[in-house]
Amino acid sequence: MKYSVVTIATILLSCFLTQSRASEYRIKTYYTGSSHYGNAYNFDETNSFSDQERAFVLNDANFGAGGTVSDVAFISITSISSLTPANFVDAEILIVTAPGSPSHIITTTEAGYLRDFVNSGGSLIYFGDYDTGSITCSNNIGAAFGGITFGSGYSGGTFIITDYSTTLTDGAFGYVENWTYGSNATSSIASLGTQATSIATVGGLDMIAKIDSNGTSGSAVFFTDPYLSVLTNGNLSSEEGQFFANLFQYSAQSVGGSAPVVPEPATCILLGVGVSGVVRRLRK
């Protein structure tokens, strides 16, 4: 009798602990390097440019039990020196950036590694750029993801959201409709291929695209310019900042094909009611 009650209490405690637990995710970043931009988009632990972005993502008030996104917690953001599977096998999310004048052209073999990473359940965030080298990197990667192709783009304008059915644009950090981009994003997505769908356009040109998880794979999000999603000083008042924050919610909850399953509080309450009935029966 006593053992049964203790066991039931343990089940209830486990339920409530699970409800408040966030799944942990590790981010790896790869940057092709460039004399044109230095380390501006490295997003790693050594780069002052992205200190505010790193701090936001690693802050458990934003991602963590009790945070804005309570089922996701990011525990590390570290850079890697090459796109070999051994360097990101322990990551759940991979950020790859090929800025203007890249010092390394991402090869078709490396692009295949990225495809395999996503097919195995990881989520990819890719930032391309405008010049010949960057577009070559983008097209090599796009070919591995259903034939996405990149080309000349658009200089400034208003981003028009084309997909509201995703947490990227309707997530925990805000509902994103459009934002004004004042810099010169001079590359675009020429063709979405067979797998990607558009998220945002400027001047009728596709600028951001995604491939959703399919039940076993992770997701992939493709930006045509590194500055298209920047959270400046943790500012969530802008729709651009909200999109940036939603991006990490979307990517984490796509890992392994779906969001982590966390019992709702109501589930635990119902279980508790049922268990109380069992305890009363055992005492008779």
Coordinates of C-alpha atoms in Angstrom, one line a residue:
M1 CA 0.0 0.0 0.0
K2 CA 2.7 2.5 1.0
Y3 CA 4.9 1.5 -1.9
S4 CA 2.0 2.1 -4.3
V5 CA 1.3 5.6 -3.0
V6 CA 5.0 6.5 -3.2
T7 CA 5.2 5.2 -6.8
I8 CA 2.2 7.3 -7.8
A9 CA 3.7 10.4 -6.2
T10 CA 6.9 9.8 -8.1
I11 CA 4.9 9.6 -11.4
L12 CA 3.2 12.9 -10.6
L13 CA 6.5 14.6 -9.7
S14 CA 8.1 13.4 -12.9
C15 CA 5.2 14.8 -14.9
F16 CA 5.6 18.3 -13.4
L17 CA 9.3 18.2 -13.8
T18 CA 9.0 17.2 -17.4
Q19 CA 6.5 20.0 -18.0
S20 CA 9.1 22.6 -16.9
R21 CA 12.1 21.1 -18.7
A22 CA 13.6 22.6 -21.8
S23 CA 15.4 20.5 -24.4
E24 CA 19.0 21.6 -24.9
Y25 CA 20.4 22.6 -28.2
R26 CA 24.0 23.3 -29.4
I27 CA 24.8 25.7 -32.3
K28 CA 27.8 25.5 -34.5
T29 CA 28.8 28.3 -36.9
Y30 CA 30.9 28.2 -40.0
Y31 CA 32.1 31.4 -41.7
T32 CA 34.0 31.3 -45.0
G33 CA 36.1 34.4 -44.0
S34 CA 36.6 37.5 -46.1
S35 CA 38.8 40.5 -46.2
H36 CA 35.8 42.4 -47.4
Y37 CA 33.8 42.0 -44.2
G38 CA 36.3 40.6 -41.7
N39 CA 34.4 38.6 -39.1
A40 CA 31.2 40.6 -39.1
Y41 CA 28.9 37.6 -39.5
N42 CA 30.7 34.9 -37.7
F43 CA 28.2 34.7 -34.9
D44 CA 30.7 32.8 -32.7
E45 CA 32.0 33.3 -29.2
T46 CA 34.9 35.6 -30.2
N47 CA 33.1 38.2 -32.3
S48 CA 32.0 41.5 -30.7
F49 CA 29.6 42.3 -33.6
S50 CA 27.3 39.5 -32.6
D51 CA 27.5 39.8 -28.8
Q52 CA 23.9 41.1 -28.6
E53 CA 22.7 38.2 -30.8
R54 CA 24.6 35.6 -28.8
A55 CA 23.4 37.0 -25.5
F56 CA 19.8 37.0 -26.6
V57 CA 19.9 33.4 -27.8
L58 CA 21.7 32.1 -24.7
N59 CA 19.5 34.0 -22.3
D60 CA 17.2 31.6 -20.5
A61 CA 14.6 34.4 -20.2
N62 CA 14.2 34.0 -23.9
F63 CA 14.9 30.3 -24.4
G64 CA 14.6 28.1 -21.4
A65 CA 12.2 26.7 -18.8
G66 CA 10.1 29.6 -17.8
G67 CA 11.3 31.7 -20.7
T68 CA 9.4 33.0 -23.8
V69 CA 10.1 29.7 -25.5
S70 CA 10.0 27.3 -22.6
D71 CA 10.7 24.0 -24.4
V72 CA 14.0 25.2 -26.0
A73 CA 17.3 26.1 -24.3
F74 CA 20.5 26.9 -26.2
I75 CA 23.6 25.8 -24.2
S76 CA 26.5 26.8 -26.6
I77 CA 27.4 28.7 -29.8
T78 CA 30.8 27.7 -31.1
S79 CA 32.6 28.1 -34.4
I80 CA 34.1 25.5 -36.6
S81 CA 37.0 25.8 -39.1
S82 CA 35.8 23.6 -41.9
L83 CA 32.6 22.0 -43.1
T84 CA 33.4 18.4 -42.3
P85 CA 30.8 16.2 -40.6
A86 CA 33.1 15.5 -37.6
N87 CA 33.1 19.2 -36.8
F88 CA 29.3 19.5 -36.4
V89 CA 28.2 15.9 -35.6
D90 CA 27.4 17.1 -32.1
A91 CA 25.4 20.1 -33.1
E92 CA 21.6 20.4 -33.5
I93 CA 21.7 23.7 -35.4
L94 CA 24.3 24.8 -38.0
I95 CA 24.8 28.4 -39.2
V96 CA 26.8 28.8 -42.4
T97 CA 27.7 32.2 -43.8
A98 CA 29.3 33.0 -47.2
P99 CA 29.8 36.8 -47.2
G100 CA 31.1 38.9 -50.0
S101 CA 34.6 37.9 -51.3
P102 CA 34.7 34.5 -49.5
S103 CA 38.1 33.1 -48.8
H104 CA 36.8 29.6 -49.3
I105 CA 34.2 28.5 -51.9
I106 CA 31.8 25.9 -50.4
T107 CA 32.1 22.9 -52.6
T108 CA 29.4 20.5 -53.8
T109 CA 30.9 17.9 -51.5
E110 CA 30.5 20.2 -48.5
A111 CA 27.0 21.1 -49.6
G112 CA 26.2 17.4 -49.5
Y113 CA 27.4 17.2 -45.9
L114 CA 25.0 20.0 -45.1
R115 CA 22.1 18.1 -46.8
D116 CA 23.0 15.0 -44.9
F117 CA 23.0 17.0 -41.7
V118 CA 19.5 18.2 -42.3
N119 CA 18.3 14.9 -43.5
S120 CA 19.6 13.4 -40.2
G121 CA 17.5 15.8 -38.2
G122 CA 19.7 18.9 -37.8
S123 CA 18.5 22.4 -38.8
L124 CA 20.5 24.7 -41.1
I125 CA 20.6 28.5 -41.3
Y126 CA 22.4 29.8 -44.3
F127 CA 23.4 33.4 -45.2
G128 CA 24.6 34.1 -48.7
D129 CA 25.7 37.4 -50.3
Y130 CA 26.0 39.3 -53.5
D131 CA 29.3 38.7 -55.3
T132 CA 30.4 35.9 -57.7
G133 CA 32.1 33.8 -55.0
S134 CA 29.2 34.1 -52.6
I135 CA 26.7 33.2 -55.2
T136 CA 28.8 30.2 -56.2
C137 CA 28.7 29.0 -52.6
S138 CA 24.9 29.6 -52.5
N139 CA 24.3 27.7 -55.7
N140 CA 26.4 24.8 -54.6
I141 CA 24.4 24.5 -51.5
G142 CA 21.1 25.2 -53.2
A143 CA 21.7 22.3 -55.7
A144 CA 21.9 20.0 -52.7
F145 CA 18.5 21.2 -51.5
G146 CA 16.2 20.6 -54.4
G147 CA 17.8 22.9 -56.9
I148 CA 17.5 26.3 -55.3
T149 CA 19.4 28.9 -57.5
F150 CA 20.6 32.3 -56.6
G151 CA 21.3 35.4 -58.8
S152 CA 21.3 39.2 -58.9
G153 CA 19.0 40.8 -56.4
Y154 CA 17.5 44.0 -55.1
S155 CA 19.0 47.1 -53.4
G156 CA 16.9 48.1 -50.4
G157 CA 13.1 48.1 -50.0
T158 CA 10.3 46.7 -47.9
F159 CA 10.2 43.0 -47.1
I160 CA 6.8 41.5 -47.8
I161 CA 6.1 38.3 -45.9
T162 CA 4.7 35.6 -48.1
D163 CA 4.1 32.8 -45.6
Y164 CA 2.3 33.3 -42.3
S165 CA 1.8 29.6 -41.6
T166 CA 5.2 29.2 -39.8
T167 CA 6.7 30.2 -36.4
L168 CA 9.2 32.2 -38.4
T169 CA 6.6 34.8 -39.0
D170 CA 4.1 34.0 -36.3
G171 CA 6.2 32.8 -33.4
A172 CA 6.6 33.4 -29.7
F173 CA 8.4 36.7 -30.2
G174 CA 5.9 38.4 -32.5
Y175 CA 3.8 38.4 -35.6
V176 CA 5.9 39.6 -38.5
E177 CA 4.3 41.3 -41.5
N178 CA 7.0 43.3 -43.2
W179 CA 10.1 45.4 -42.5
T180 CA 12.1 48.0 -44.3
Y181 CA 15.6 47.1 -45.4
G182 CA 17.7 50.1 -46.2
S183 CA 21.0 48.5 -47.1
N184 CA 22.0 46.9 -50.4
A185 CA 20.9 43.2 -50.6
T186 CA 22.0 42.7 -54.2
S187 CA 21.4 38.9 -54.5
S188 CA 18.1 37.0 -54.6
I189 CA 16.7 33.6 -55.0
A190 CA 16.2 33.0 -58.8
S191 CA 14.4 29.6 -58.3
L192 CA 13.0 27.9 -55.3
G193 CA 13.6 24.5 -56.8
T194 CA 11.5 21.5 -55.8
Q195 CA 11.7 21.7 -52.0
A196 CA 11.8 25.3 -50.8
T197 CA 9.1 27.8 -50.3
S198 CA 9.4 31.6 -50.1
I199 CA 9.1 33.5 -46.8
A200 CA 9.8 37.1 -47.9
T201 CA 10.1 39.1 -51.1
V202 CA 11.5 42.5 -52.0
G203 CA 10.4 44.1 -55.3
G204 CA 8.8 40.8 -56.3
L205 CA 12.1 38.9 -55.8
D206 CA 12.4 36.0 -53.3
M207 CA 14.9 37.0 -50.6
I208 CA 14.3 34.4 -47.8
A209 CA 13.2 30.8 -48.3
K210 CA 12.7 27.7 -46.1
I211 CA 12.4 24.0 -46.3
D212 CA 10.3 22.6 -43.4
S213 CA 11.0 19.5 -41.5
N214 CA 9.3 16.4 -42.9
G215 CA 8.9 14.2 -39.9
T216 CA 12.5 13.0 -39.7
S217 CA 14.6 15.8 -41.2
G218 CA 15.4 19.2 -39.7
S219 CA 14.6 22.5 -41.4
A220 CA 16.7 24.8 -43.6
V221 CA 16.4 28.6 -43.9
F222 CA 18.2 30.5 -46.7
F223 CA 19.0 34.2 -46.6
T224 CA 20.4 36.0 -49.6
D225 CA 22.2 38.5 -47.5
P226 CA 23.7 38.4 -44.0
Y227 CA 22.1 41.6 -42.9
L228 CA 18.5 40.4 -43.6
S229 CA 18.0 39.2 -40.1
V230 CA 19.8 41.1 -37.3
L231 CA 18.7 41.6 -33.7
T232 CA 20.2 45.0 -32.8
N233 CA 20.9 45.3 -29.1
G234 CA 18.2 42.7 -28.3
N235 CA 15.5 45.0 -29.8
L236 CA 12.3 43.1 -30.2
S237 CA 10.3 46.2 -31.0
S238 CA 11.1 45.9 -34.7
E239 CA 9.7 43.2 -36.9
E240 CA 13.2 42.4 -38.2
G241 CA 14.2 41.6 -34.6
Q242 CA 11.2 39.5 -34.0
F243 CA 11.9 37.5 -37.2
F244 CA 15.5 36.9 -35.9
A245 CA 14.2 35.6 -32.6
N246 CA 11.5 33.5 -34.2
L247 CA 14.2 32.0 -36.5
F248 CA 15.8 30.2 -33.5
Q249 CA 12.5 29.0 -32.2
Y250 CA 11.6 27.6 -35.6
S251 CA 15.0 26.0 -36.1
A252 CA 15.2 24.3 -32.7
Q253 CA 11.6 23.1 -32.8
S254 CA 12.4 21.5 -36.3
V255 CA 15.3 19.5 -35.0
G256 CA 14.7 15.7 -35.5
G257 CA 11.6 16.5 -37.5
S258 CA 9.3 18.0 -34.9
A259 CA 9.2 20.1 -31.8
P260 CA 10.0 18.3 -28.5
V261 CA 6.9 16.9 -26.8
V262 CA 6.3 18.5 -23.5
P263 CA 3.2 17.6 -21.4
E264 CA 0.8 20.5 -21.0
P265 CA -0.1 21.5 -17.4
A266 CA -3.7 20.3 -18.0
T267 CA -2.4 16.8 -18.8
C268 CA -0.6 16.7 -15.4
I269 CA -3.8 17.9 -13.7
L270 CA -5.9 15.2 -15.3
L271 CA -3.3 12.6 -14.4
G272 CA -3.4 13.9 -10.8
V273 CA -7.1 13.6 -10.6
G274 CA -6.9 10.0 -11.9
V275 CA -4.2 9.1 -9.5
S276 CA -6.1 10.5 -6.5
G277 CA -8.9 8.1 -7.4
V278 CA -6.5 5.2 -7.5
V279 CA -5.1 6.2 -4.1
R280 CA -8.6 6.3 -2.5
R281 CA -9.3 2.8 -4.0
L282 CA -6.0 1.4 -2.6
R283 CA -6.9 2.7 0.9
K284 CA -10.2 0.9 1.0

